[in-house]
CSV table of C-alpha atoms in Angstrom, one decimal:
chain,number,residue,atom,x,y,z
A,434,UNK,CA,-13.7,29.3,-1.2
A,435,UNK,CA,-10.3,28.3,0.0
A,436,UNK,CA,-8.4,25.5,-1.5
A,437,UNK,CA,-8.2,23.6,1.8
A,438,UNK,CA,-12.0,23.7,2.1
A,439,UNK,CA,-12.6,22.6,-1.5
A,440,UNK,CA,-10.2,19.7,-0.9
A,441,UNK,CA,-12.2,18.7,2.2
A,442,UNK,CA,-15.4,19.0,0.2
A,443,UNK,CA,-13.9,16.8,-2.6
A,444,UNK,CA,-13.0,14.1,0.0
A,445,UNK,CA,-16.4,14.3,1.7
A,446,UNK,CA,-18.3,14.0,-1.6
A,447,UNK,CA,-16.2,11.0,-2.6
A,448,UNK,CA,-16.9,9.3,0.7
A,449,UNK,CA,-20.7,10.0,0.6
A,450,UNK,CA,-21.0,8.8,-3.0
A,451,UNK,CA,-19.0,5.7,-2.2
A,452,UNK,CA,-21.3,5.0,0.7
A,453,UNK,CA,-24.4,5.3,-1.6
A,454,UNK,CA,-22.8,2.8,-4.0
A,455,UNK,CA,-21.7,0.4,-1.2
A,456,UNK,CA,-25.1,0.3,0.4
A,457,UNK,CA,-26.9,-0.2,-2.9
A,458,UNK,CA,-29.1,2.9,-2.5
A,459,UNK,CA,-28.8,3.7,-6.2
A,460,UNK,CA,-31.4,1.4,-7.8
A,461,UNK,CA,-30.4,1.8,-11.4
A,462,UNK,CA,-29.5,-1.7,-12.7
A,463,UNK,CA,-26.5,-0.4,-14.7
A,464,UNK,CA,-24.8,0.8,-11.5
A,465,UNK,CA,-22.7,-2.0,-10.0
A,466,UNK,CA,-21.4,-2.3,-6.4
A,467,UNK,CA,-18.0,-2.8,-8.0
A,468,UNK,CA,-17.7,0.7,-9.2
A,469,UNK,CA,-15.1,2.8,-7.4
A,470,UNK,CA,-15.1,6.6,-6.9
A,471,UNK,CA,-11.4,7.6,-7.3
A,472,UNK,CA,-11.7,11.3,-6.8
A,473,UNK,CA,-13.9,14.3,-7.1
A,474,UNK,CA,-13.0,17.8,-8.4
A,475,UNK,CA,-15.3,20.6,-7.4
A,476,UNK,CA,-15.0,24.0,-9.2
A,477,UNK,CA,-14.0,27.1,-7.2
A,478,UNK,CA,-17.6,28.5,-7.3
A,479,UNK,CA,-19.1,25.2,-6.2
A,480,UNK,CA,-21.3,25.0,-9.3
A,481,UNK,CA,-20.0,21.7,-10.7
A,482,UNK,CA,-18.2,18.6,-9.5
A,483,UNK,CA,-16.6,16.1,-11.7
A,484,UNK,CA,-16.7,12.6,-10.2
A,485,UNK,CA,-14.1,10.1,-11.6
A,486,UNK,CA,-15.3,6.5,-11.6
A,487,UNK,CA,-13.3,3.3,-12.3
A,488,UNK,CA,-13.7,-0.5,-11.9
A,489,UNK,CA,-11.9,-3.7,-12.7
A,490,UNK,CA,-14.9,-4.9,-14.7
A,491,UNK,CA,-14.9,-4.6,-18.5
A,492,UNK,CA,-14.9,-1.2,-20.2
A,493,UNK,CA,-18.4,-1.7,-21.5
A,494,UNK,CA,-19.7,-2.3,-17.9
A,495,UNK,CA,-17.9,0.8,-16.7
A,496,UNK,CA,-19.5,2.9,-19.5
A,497,UNK,CA,-22.9,1.5,-18.6
A,498,UNK,CA,-22.3,2.2,-14.9
A,499,UNK,CA,-21.2,5.8,-15.6
A,500,UNK,CA,-24.4,6.3,-17.7
A,501,UNK,CA,-26.4,5.0,-14.8
A,502,UNK,CA,-24.7,7.3,-12.3
A,503,UNK,CA,-25.3,10.3,-14.6
A,504,UNK,CA,-29.0,9.4,-14.8
A,505,UNK,CA,-29.2,9.1,-11.1
A,506,UNK,CA,-27.1,12.2,-10.4
A,507,UNK,CA,-30.2,14.2,-9.2
A,508,UNK,CA,-31.0,11.5,-6.7
A,509,UNK,CA,-27.4,11.3,-5.5
A,510,UNK,CA,-27.3,15.1,-5.2
A,511,UNK,CA,-30.5,15.2,-3.1
A,512,UNK,CA,-29.3,12.4,-0.8
A,513,UNK,CA,-26.0,14.0,-0.1
A,514,UNK,CA,-27.3,17.6,0.1
A,515,UNK,CA,-29.7,16.5,2.9
A,516,UNK,CA,-26.7,15.3,4.9
A,517,UNK,CA,-24.4,18.3,4.3
A,518,UNK,CA,-24.8,21.9,5.2
A,519,UNK,CA,-23.6,23.8,2.2
A,520,UNK,CA,-24.9,26.9,0.6
A,521,UNK,CA,-24.8,25.7,-2.9
A,522,UNK,CA,-24.5,22.0,-3.8
A,523,UNK,CA,-22.5,21.3,-6.9
A,524,UNK,CA,-24.1,19.6,-9.9
A,525,UNK,CA,-22.5,16.2,-10.3
A,526,UNK,CA,-21.1,14.8,-13.5
A,527,UNK,CA,-19.7,11.3,-13.6
A,528,UNK,CA,-16.8,10.4,-16.0
A,529,UNK,CA,-14.7,7.3,-16.7
A,530,UNK,CA,-11.3,7.2,-15.0
A,531,UNK,CA,-9.0,4.8,-16.7
A,532,UNK,CA,-5.9,5.8,-14.8
A,533,UNK,CA,-5.9,2.7,-12.6
A,534,UNK,CA,-6.1,0.3,-15.5
A,535,UNK,CA,-3.5,2.3,-17.4
A,536,UNK,CA,-1.2,2.1,-14.4
A,537,UNK,CA,-1.6,-1.7,-14.1
A,538,UNK,CA,-0.9,-2.1,-17.9
A,539,UNK,CA,2.3,0.0,-17.5
A,540,UNK,CA,3.5,-2.1,-14.5
A,541,UNK,CA,2.8,-5.2,-16.5
A,542,UNK,CA,4.8,-3.9,-19.5
A,543,UNK,CA,7.7,-2.9,-17.2
A,544,UNK,CA,7.7,-6.4,-15.6
A,545,UNK,CA,7.7,-8.0,-19.1
A,546,UNK,CA,10.6,-5.8,-20.2
A,547,UNK,CA,12.6,-6.6,-17.1
A,548,UNK,CA,12.1,-10.4,-17.7
A,549,UNK,CA,13.2,-9.9,-21.4
A,550,UNK,CA,16.3,-8.0,-20.2
A,551,UNK,CA,17.3,-10.7,-17.8
A,552,UNK,CA,16.8,-13.4,-20.4
A,553,UNK,CA,18.9,-11.4,-22.9
A,554,UNK,CA,21.6,-10.8,-20.4
A,555,UNK,CA,21.7,-14.6,-19.6
A,556,UNK,CA,22.1,-15.4,-23.3
A,557,UNK,CA,24.7,-12.7,-23.9
A,558,UNK,CA,27.0,-12.5,-20.9
A,559,UNK,CA,29.9,-11.2,-23.1
A,560,UNK,CA,27.9,-8.0,-23.8
A,561,UNK,CA,27.7,-7.0,-20.2
A,562,UNK,CA,30.3,-4.6,-18.8
A,563,UNK,CA,32.1,-5.3,-15.5
A,564,UNK,CA,29.7,-3.3,-13.4
A,565,UNK,CA,26.6,-5.1,-14.7
A,566,UNK,CA,28.2,-8.5,-14.3
A,567,UNK,CA,29.1,-7.7,-10.7
A,568,UNK,CA,25.5,-6.6,-10.0
A,569,UNK,CA,24.2,-9.8,-11.7
A,570,UNK,CA,26.6,-11.9,-9.5
A,571,UNK,CA,25.3,-10.3,-6.3
A,572,UNK,CA,21.7,-11.1,-7.2
């Protein structure tokens, strides 16, 4: 299957799984409405699809939610396969995606570093060269 078609299938699967989560169709108590489907990766032969799940809830709740989604994978596959016309529907596997939380942690660290740098520059103006002092004066 062409890369463009697989990419379209990835997006369509992500949207359909998100709709099931949003409407509360998955009755497993471990699955929260606050779970977010970031992306789906379908293999070239359409046998398997890896679904990346994240949330802003605690890591323990995310793990429980992914377990619930994996146990409800058959139901999810059946619901989506009935809407889509595809020769072979991929077997869904849900995995934790911590990329969003890692990104926020990185931004937070960068902001803290910038504040520390500004504080240090304010305490040590003699250490700044002429270009840095001109930039600081413009701000």
